[in-house]
Each structure stands twice: as structure tokens, then as C-alpha cells.
Short mmCIF file of C-alpha atoms in Angstrom, two decimals:
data_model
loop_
_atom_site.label_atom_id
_atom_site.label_comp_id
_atom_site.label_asym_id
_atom_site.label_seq_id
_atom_site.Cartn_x
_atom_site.Cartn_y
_atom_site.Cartn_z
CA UNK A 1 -5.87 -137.29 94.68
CA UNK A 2 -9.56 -137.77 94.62
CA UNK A 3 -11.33 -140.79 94.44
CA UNK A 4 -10.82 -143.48 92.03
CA UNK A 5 -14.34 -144.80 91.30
CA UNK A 6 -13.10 -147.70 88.61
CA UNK A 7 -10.68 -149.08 91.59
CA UNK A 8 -13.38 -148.52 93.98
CA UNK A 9 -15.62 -150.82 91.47
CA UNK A 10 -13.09 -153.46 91.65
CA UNK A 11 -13.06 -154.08 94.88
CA UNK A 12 -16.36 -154.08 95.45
CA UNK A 13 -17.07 -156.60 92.91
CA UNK A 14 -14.27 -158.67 94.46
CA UNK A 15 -15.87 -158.27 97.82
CA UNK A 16 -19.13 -159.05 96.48
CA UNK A 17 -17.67 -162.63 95.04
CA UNK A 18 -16.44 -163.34 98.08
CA UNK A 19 -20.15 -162.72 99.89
CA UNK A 20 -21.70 -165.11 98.45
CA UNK A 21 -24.61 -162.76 98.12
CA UNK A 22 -26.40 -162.55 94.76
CA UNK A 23 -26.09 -159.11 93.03
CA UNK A 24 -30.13 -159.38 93.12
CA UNK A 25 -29.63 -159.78 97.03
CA UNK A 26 -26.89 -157.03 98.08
CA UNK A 27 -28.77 -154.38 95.68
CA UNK A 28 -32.05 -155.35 97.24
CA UNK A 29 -30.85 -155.04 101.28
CA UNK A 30 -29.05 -151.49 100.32
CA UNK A 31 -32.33 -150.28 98.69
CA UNK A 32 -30.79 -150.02 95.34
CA UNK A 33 -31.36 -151.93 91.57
CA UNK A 34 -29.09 -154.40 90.12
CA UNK A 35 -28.33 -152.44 87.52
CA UNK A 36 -27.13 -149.82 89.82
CA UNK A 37 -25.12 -151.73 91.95
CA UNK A 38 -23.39 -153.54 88.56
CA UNK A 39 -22.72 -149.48 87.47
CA UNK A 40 -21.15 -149.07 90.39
CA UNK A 41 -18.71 -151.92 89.91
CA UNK A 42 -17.80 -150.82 86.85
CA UNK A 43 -16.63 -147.13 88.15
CA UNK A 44 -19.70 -145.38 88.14
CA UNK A 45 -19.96 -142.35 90.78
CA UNK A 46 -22.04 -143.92 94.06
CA UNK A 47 -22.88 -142.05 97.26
CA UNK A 48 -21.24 -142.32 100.35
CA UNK A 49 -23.88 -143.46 102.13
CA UNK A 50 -24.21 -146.11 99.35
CA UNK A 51 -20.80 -146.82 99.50
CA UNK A 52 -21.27 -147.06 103.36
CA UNK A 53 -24.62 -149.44 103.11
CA UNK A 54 -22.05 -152.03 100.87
CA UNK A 55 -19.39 -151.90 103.29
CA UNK A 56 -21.37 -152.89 106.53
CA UNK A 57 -22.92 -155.70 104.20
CA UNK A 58 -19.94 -156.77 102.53
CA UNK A 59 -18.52 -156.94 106.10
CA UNK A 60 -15.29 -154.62 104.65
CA UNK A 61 -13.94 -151.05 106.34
CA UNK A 62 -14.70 -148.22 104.15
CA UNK A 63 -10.94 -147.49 104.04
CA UNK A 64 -10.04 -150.70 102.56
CA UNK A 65 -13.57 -150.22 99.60
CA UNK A 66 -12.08 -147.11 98.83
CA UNK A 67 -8.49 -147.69 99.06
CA UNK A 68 -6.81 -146.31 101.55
CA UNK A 69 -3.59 -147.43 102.59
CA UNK A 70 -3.59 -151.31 102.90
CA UNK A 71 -6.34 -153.61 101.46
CA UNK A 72 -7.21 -156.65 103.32
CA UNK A 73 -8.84 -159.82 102.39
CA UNK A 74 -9.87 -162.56 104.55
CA UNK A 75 -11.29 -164.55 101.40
CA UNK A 76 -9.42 -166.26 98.83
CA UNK A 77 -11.91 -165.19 96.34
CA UNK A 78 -11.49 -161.98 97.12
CA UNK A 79 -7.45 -162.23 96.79
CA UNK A 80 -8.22 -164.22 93.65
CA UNK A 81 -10.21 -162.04 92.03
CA UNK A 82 -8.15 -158.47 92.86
CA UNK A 83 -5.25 -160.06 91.42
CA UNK A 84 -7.16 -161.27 88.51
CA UNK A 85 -8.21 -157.56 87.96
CA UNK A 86 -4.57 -155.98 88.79
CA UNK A 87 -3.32 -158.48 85.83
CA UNK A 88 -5.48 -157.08 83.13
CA UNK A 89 -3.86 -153.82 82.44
CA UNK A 90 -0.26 -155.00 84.58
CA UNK A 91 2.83 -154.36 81.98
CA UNK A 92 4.97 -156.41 84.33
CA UNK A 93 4.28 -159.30 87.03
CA UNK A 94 6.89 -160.04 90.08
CA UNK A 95 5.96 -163.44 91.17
CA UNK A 96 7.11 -165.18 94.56
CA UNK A 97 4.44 -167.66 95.42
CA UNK A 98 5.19 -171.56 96.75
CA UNK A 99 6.52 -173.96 93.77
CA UNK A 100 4.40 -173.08 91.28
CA UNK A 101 3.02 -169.82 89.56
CA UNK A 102 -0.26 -170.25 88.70
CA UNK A 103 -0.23 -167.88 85.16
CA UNK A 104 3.02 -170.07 84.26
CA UNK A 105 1.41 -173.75 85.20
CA UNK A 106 0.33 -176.12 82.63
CA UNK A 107 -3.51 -176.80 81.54
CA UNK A 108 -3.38 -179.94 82.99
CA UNK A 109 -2.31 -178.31 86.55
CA UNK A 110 -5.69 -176.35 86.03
CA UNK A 111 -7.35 -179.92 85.59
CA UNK A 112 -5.96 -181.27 88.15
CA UNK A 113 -6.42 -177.97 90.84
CA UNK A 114 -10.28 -178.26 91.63
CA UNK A 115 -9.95 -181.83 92.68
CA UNK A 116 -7.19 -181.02 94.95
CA UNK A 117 -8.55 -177.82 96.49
CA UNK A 118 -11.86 -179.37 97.14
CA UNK A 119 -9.44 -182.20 99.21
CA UNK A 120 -8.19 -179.72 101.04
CA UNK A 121 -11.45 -178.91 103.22
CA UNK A 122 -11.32 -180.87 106.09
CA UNK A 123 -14.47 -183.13 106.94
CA UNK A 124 -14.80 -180.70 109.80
CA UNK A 125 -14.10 -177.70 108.56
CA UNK A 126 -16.21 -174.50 109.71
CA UNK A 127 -18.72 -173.52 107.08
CA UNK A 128 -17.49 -176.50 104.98
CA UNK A 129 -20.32 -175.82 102.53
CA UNK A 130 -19.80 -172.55 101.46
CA UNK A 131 -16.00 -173.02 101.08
CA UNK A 132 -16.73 -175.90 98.73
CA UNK A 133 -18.77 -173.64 96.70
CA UNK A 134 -15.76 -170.77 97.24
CA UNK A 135 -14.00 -173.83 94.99
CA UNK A 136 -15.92 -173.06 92.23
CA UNK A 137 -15.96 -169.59 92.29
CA UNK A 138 -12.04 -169.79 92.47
CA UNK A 139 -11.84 -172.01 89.64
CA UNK A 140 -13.59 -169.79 86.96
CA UNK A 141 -11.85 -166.71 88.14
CA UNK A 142 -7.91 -168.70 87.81
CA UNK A 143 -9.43 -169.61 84.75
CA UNK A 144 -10.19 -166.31 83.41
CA UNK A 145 -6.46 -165.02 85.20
CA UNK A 146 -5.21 -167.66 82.55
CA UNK A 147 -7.10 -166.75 79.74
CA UNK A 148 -6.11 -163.67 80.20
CA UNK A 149 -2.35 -164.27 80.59
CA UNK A 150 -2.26 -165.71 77.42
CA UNK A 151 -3.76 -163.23 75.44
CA UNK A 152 -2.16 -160.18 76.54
CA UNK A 153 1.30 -162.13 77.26
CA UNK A 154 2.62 -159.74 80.03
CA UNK A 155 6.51 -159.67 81.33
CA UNK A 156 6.86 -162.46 84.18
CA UNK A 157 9.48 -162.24 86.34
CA UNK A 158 8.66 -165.56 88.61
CA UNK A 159 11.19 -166.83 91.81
CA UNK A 160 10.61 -170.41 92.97
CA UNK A 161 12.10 -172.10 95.80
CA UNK A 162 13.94 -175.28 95.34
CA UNK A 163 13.02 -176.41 99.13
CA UNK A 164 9.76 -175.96 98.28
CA UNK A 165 10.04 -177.82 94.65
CA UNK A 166 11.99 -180.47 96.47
CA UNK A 167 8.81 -181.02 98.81
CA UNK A 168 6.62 -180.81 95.66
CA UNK A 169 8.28 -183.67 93.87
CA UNK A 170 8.31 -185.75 97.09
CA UNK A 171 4.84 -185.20 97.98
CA UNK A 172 2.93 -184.63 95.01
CA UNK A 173 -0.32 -182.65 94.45
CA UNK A 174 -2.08 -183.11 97.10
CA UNK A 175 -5.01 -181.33 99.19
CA UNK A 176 -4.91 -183.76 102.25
CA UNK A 177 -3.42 -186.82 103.71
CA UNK A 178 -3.98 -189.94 103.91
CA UNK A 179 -4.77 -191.13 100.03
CA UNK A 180 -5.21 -194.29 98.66
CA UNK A 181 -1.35 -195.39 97.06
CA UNK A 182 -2.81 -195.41 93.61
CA UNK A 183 -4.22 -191.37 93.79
CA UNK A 184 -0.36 -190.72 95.50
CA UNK A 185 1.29 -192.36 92.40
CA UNK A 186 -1.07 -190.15 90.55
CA UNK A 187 -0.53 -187.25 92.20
CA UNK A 188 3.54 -187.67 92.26
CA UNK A 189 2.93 -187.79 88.25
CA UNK A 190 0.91 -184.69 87.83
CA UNK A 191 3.66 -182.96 90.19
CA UNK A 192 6.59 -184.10 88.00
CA UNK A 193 4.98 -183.09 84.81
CA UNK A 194 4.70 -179.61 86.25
CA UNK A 195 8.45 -179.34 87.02
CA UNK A 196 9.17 -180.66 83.79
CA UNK A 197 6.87 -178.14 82.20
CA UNK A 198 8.98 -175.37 84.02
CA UNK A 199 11.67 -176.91 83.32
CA UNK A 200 10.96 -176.69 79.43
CA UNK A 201 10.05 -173.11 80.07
CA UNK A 202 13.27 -172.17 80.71
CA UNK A 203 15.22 -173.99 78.20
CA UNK A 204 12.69 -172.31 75.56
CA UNK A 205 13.89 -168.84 76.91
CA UNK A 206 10.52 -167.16 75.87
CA UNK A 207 10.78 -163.81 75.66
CA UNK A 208 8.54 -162.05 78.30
CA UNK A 209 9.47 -164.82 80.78
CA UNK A 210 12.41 -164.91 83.17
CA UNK A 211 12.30 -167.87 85.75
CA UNK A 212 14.85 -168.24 88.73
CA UNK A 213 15.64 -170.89 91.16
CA UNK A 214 16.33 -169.47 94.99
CA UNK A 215 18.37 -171.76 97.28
CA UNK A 216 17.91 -169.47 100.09
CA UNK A 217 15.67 -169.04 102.09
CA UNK A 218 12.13 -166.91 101.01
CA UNK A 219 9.62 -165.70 103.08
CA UNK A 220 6.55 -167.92 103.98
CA UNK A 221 4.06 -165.98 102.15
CA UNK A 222 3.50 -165.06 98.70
CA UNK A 223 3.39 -161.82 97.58
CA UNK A 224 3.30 -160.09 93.59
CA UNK A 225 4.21 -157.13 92.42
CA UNK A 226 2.02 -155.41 89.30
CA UNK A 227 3.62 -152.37 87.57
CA UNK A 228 1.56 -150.76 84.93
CA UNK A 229 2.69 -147.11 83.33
CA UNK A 230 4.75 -146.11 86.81
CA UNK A 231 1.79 -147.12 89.15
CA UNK A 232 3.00 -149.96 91.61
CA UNK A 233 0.55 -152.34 93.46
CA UNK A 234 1.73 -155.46 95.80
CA UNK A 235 -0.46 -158.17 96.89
CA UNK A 236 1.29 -160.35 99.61
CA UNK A 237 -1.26 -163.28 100.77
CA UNK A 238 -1.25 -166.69 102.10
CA UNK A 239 -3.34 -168.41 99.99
CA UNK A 240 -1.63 -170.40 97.56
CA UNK A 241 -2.59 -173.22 94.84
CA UNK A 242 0.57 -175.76 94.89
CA UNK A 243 1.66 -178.48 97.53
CA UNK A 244 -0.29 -178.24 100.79
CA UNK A 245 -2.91 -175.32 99.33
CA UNK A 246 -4.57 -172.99 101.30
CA UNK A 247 -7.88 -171.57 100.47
CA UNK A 248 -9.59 -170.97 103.97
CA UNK A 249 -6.89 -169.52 106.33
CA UNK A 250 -5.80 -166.16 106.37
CA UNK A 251 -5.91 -162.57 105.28
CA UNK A 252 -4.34 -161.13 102.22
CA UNK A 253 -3.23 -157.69 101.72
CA UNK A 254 -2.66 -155.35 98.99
CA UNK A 255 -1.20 -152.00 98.73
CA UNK A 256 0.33 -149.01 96.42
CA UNK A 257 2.10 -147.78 99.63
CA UNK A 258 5.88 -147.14 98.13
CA UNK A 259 7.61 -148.24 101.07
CA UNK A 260 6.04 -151.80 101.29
CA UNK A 261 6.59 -152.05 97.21
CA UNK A 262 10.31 -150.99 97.93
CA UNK A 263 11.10 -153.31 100.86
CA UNK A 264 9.55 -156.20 98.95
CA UNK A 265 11.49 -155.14 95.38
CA UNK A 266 14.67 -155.50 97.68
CA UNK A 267 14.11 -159.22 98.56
CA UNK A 268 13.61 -159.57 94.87
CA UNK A 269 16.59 -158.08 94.12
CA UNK A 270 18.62 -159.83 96.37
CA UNK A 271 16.71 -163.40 95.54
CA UNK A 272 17.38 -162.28 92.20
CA UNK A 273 21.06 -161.76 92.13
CA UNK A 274 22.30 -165.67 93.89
CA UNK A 275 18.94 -167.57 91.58
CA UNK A 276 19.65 -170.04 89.19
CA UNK A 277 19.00 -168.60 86.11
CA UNK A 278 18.85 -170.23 82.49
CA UNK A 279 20.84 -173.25 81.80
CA UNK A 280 22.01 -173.83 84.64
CA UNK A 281 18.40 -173.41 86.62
CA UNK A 282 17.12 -176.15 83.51
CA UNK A 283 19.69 -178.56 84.97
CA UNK A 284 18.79 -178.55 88.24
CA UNK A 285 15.13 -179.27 87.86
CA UNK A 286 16.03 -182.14 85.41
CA UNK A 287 18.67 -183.12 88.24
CA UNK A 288 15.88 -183.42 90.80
CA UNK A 289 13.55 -185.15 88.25
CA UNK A 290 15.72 -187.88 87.85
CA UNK A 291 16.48 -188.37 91.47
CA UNK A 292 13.09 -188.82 91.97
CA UNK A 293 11.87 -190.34 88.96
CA UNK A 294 12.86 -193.92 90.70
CA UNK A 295 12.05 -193.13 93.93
CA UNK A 296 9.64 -194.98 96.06
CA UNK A 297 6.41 -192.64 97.58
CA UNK A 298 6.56 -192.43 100.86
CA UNK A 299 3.98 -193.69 102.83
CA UNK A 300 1.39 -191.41 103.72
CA UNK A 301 0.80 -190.36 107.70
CA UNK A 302 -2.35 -192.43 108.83
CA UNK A 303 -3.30 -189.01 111.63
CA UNK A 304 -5.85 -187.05 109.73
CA UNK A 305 -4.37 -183.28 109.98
CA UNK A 306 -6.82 -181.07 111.56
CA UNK A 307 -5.85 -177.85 108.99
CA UNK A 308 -5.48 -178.71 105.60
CA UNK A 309 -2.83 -176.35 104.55
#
């Protein structure tokens, strides 16, 4: 199979997001126009050595700008923006990612997100700056993976963990500890509105939309699965946008490799089979609602946490 020049374009414009480089600055270091390098992203043919001159200044391996094998991403803009691109033609989306699914979340969790991710940056953070302005970068590209969830309406199939809901409802939406008790009680609020928002997704039993609850235990990190007309692609990453996020630790990966997709289609599966499903998954969320609904918040650890999850 020869090269695919549109994919290659993708990436790079995901790569060049995550730069923070200008297009006016990358195309003027490689010796090339704007214009060019904005062909380029959208799947015109580019020279090796072009292709070469992007991926020493982009800082990614040629293998992973064209394609080959496993894609990796240190940046959550990056990760952000790949997915957002793999969701625009996907038929069908395989979500396992923390206790809440971004393309299935409320407006008001979108609201809500920018204030908590920018929170989440410690004080002392390495390049604090330019992952504050990675915030807003993030933002407008969930926005547009949003925007373009709801007009194109693809088939969801979204796990969620009810540890990790559990942990949600107890502490809230929240980028770092300690807060003031009034933002907590806030926070608590936005947190139970979300699980009563999936909890009224299920009873409405969209079509396009199947949500299950996992008991057991599922793995740490994230991962999606796009399928569009028989082509496969998995993204497995640990950045994630619900209790504790992460936006500035780790590496993300993505792949069309069919053994990865297979091995990860079997945890599905097997999550799959023992979820609550329907009714029944409806009944627990409203169970845990009203268990907490009373309860007291905790109070909050007075230790500043050196890693903002």
C-alpha cells in the first residue's frame, strides 16, 4: 500500500497544533510558503525531504508522520485533535475512557471543563505557560469533536466504570485540591448533573447510543476504537477530561495494527457481556445519586499534590 497523503496531512496538522509554532513560522524554518505547508495538510503530495524538514521540527519520527505501525503522542493536543479527525468520517465509536465520555457529556460539562483543566496545572508545573495556552487550544478542538458528534450522530458504544463514577460523585469536578468548600459544593453539583444526564441517556434508549455500566475491573487507560467502511483505528491514551484530568503527562498511541484492535475488541467484549445495560444500568446511577445526594463533602486534603492528575 503506498502512501496515504490525506492521513499523512492529518497528522501533521495535529502535530503542528501541538507545536505551538505558527503555520507562518514552521513554513518559514522548512523554506516553504504557508500555503504550501496548509496543502500539505490537507493531502497534497510533499517531498520527502519536506516531509523530513517537518518531522525534525515538529520533534516527531518519520514513521509515526507517515504512519507506520504505532502513532505516538506526547501532547494532549495532539491526541485531541487525531481523534477529533478519526471521528469525522468514523461509522462507529468504542468508548472506554474514565467516568465520562466526552461526545456523550452535557453542554454544561463543556462549561464547566476549561475552568477545571486550567486547575489542574500545578503552580510549579514545567512550562506552565504554554500548557495553559495548550487549554485553549484543547477547548476549541473538544468543541469542534462535539459539534461534530451532533451533526453526523455516529453509533456510540460507551463502557463506564462504576468505581470510577463512585469516585466522581464523591469528589466532584475537580482539577486540584485543596478548594474553597463553596467551589467543592459546586463542583459535587456539576458532577451529579452529569450522572444524571447519563443516567437520562439511557432511560431515553436513543438509537445510535448503547451505554454500559462495568463492575469489574478496566484498565487504567483509555483507549477508542473508530471503524469506518472495514478500516479499524485504536487510540489508547492517558489523557482524560473527567475526575482528576490529565492534560500534561503521558504519551498516547494510535494504531490500525489488527492485533492491538483485536486484543482491545476482546476486553470490550468481555466488559460488554457482565455491564449493566438499560434499565437496570438507569437504576443504579439513580441508586448512587441518591446515596449521595445527602451526603456531606468530604473535607479536602490540606498537602498540595505535586502532579495534578
Amino acid at each position: 500500500m503506498g502512501l496515504q497523503y490525506e492521513d499523512i496531512g492529518r497528522r501533521l496538522k495535529a502535530f503542528r497544533l501541538a507545536s505551538g509554532l505558527s503555520a507562518d513560522e514552521i513554513a518559514q524554518r522548512i523554506g516553504i510558503s504557508r500555503t504550501a505547508l496548509y496543502r500539505f495538510e490537507k493531502g497534497e503530495l510533499a517531498k520527502i525531504e519536506t516531509l523530513e524538514k517537518l518531522s525534525e521540527l515538529l520533534e516527531v519520527s518519520m514513521p509515526t508522520l507517515l504512519g507506520v505501525g504505532m502513532e505516538y503522542m506526547p501532547s494532549a493536543v495532539s491526541y485531541f485533535e487525531r481523534t477529533r479527525q478519526l471521528e469525522e468520517s468514523a461509522d462507529q465509536i468504542i468508548v472506554l475512557a474514565g467516568p465520562i465520555s466526552f461526545l456523550l457529556a452535557s453542554d454544561q460539562f463543556e462549561v464547566a471543563l476549561e475552568q477545571v483543566l486550567r486547575e489542574s496545572v500545578p503552580d510549579d508545573a514545567p512550562r506552565r505557560d504554554r500548557t495553559l495556552a495548550d487549554v485553549d487550544a484543547i477547548m476549541e478542538i473538544l468543541h469542534a469533536r462535539k459539534q461534530t458528534y451532533k451533526r453526523r450522530r455516529p453509533n456510540i458504544v460507551n463502557l463506564m466504570s462504576t468505581v470510577q463514577i463512585e469516585k466522581f460523585l464523591t469528589n466532584g469536578l475537580i482539577g486540584r485540591r485543596p478548594l474553597s468548600d463553596t467551589k467543592r459544593a459546586k463542583r459535587l453539583e456539576i458532577a451529579r448533573q452529569e450522572i444524571e444526564h447519563f443516567a437520562s441517556l439511557i432511560e431515553e434508549d436513543s438509537m445510535g447510543v448503547q451505554i454500559g455500566l462495568v463492575r469489574d475491573t478496566l484498565p487504567h487507560n483509555g483507549f477508542q476504537i473508530f471503524r469506518e467502511d472495514g478500516k479499524r483505528t485504536i487510540t489508547i491514551s492517558p489523557f482524560r477530561l473527567g475526575e482528576d484530568p490529565n492534560i500534561r503527562v503521558g504519551v498516547a498511541m494510535a494504531t490500525s495494527a489488527p492485533e492491538a484492535i483485536a486484543l482491545h475488541e476482546n476486553i470490550v467484549n468481555d466488559a460488554w457481556r457482565t455491564a449493566l445495560k438499560g434499565e437496570s444500568a438507569a437504576k443504579f446511577l439513580r441508586h448512587l445519586l441518591d446515596e449521595h445526594r445527602d451526603e456531606p463533602a468530604a473535607p479536602t486534603p490540606l498537602r498540595k499534590r505535586a502532579n495534578a492528575k
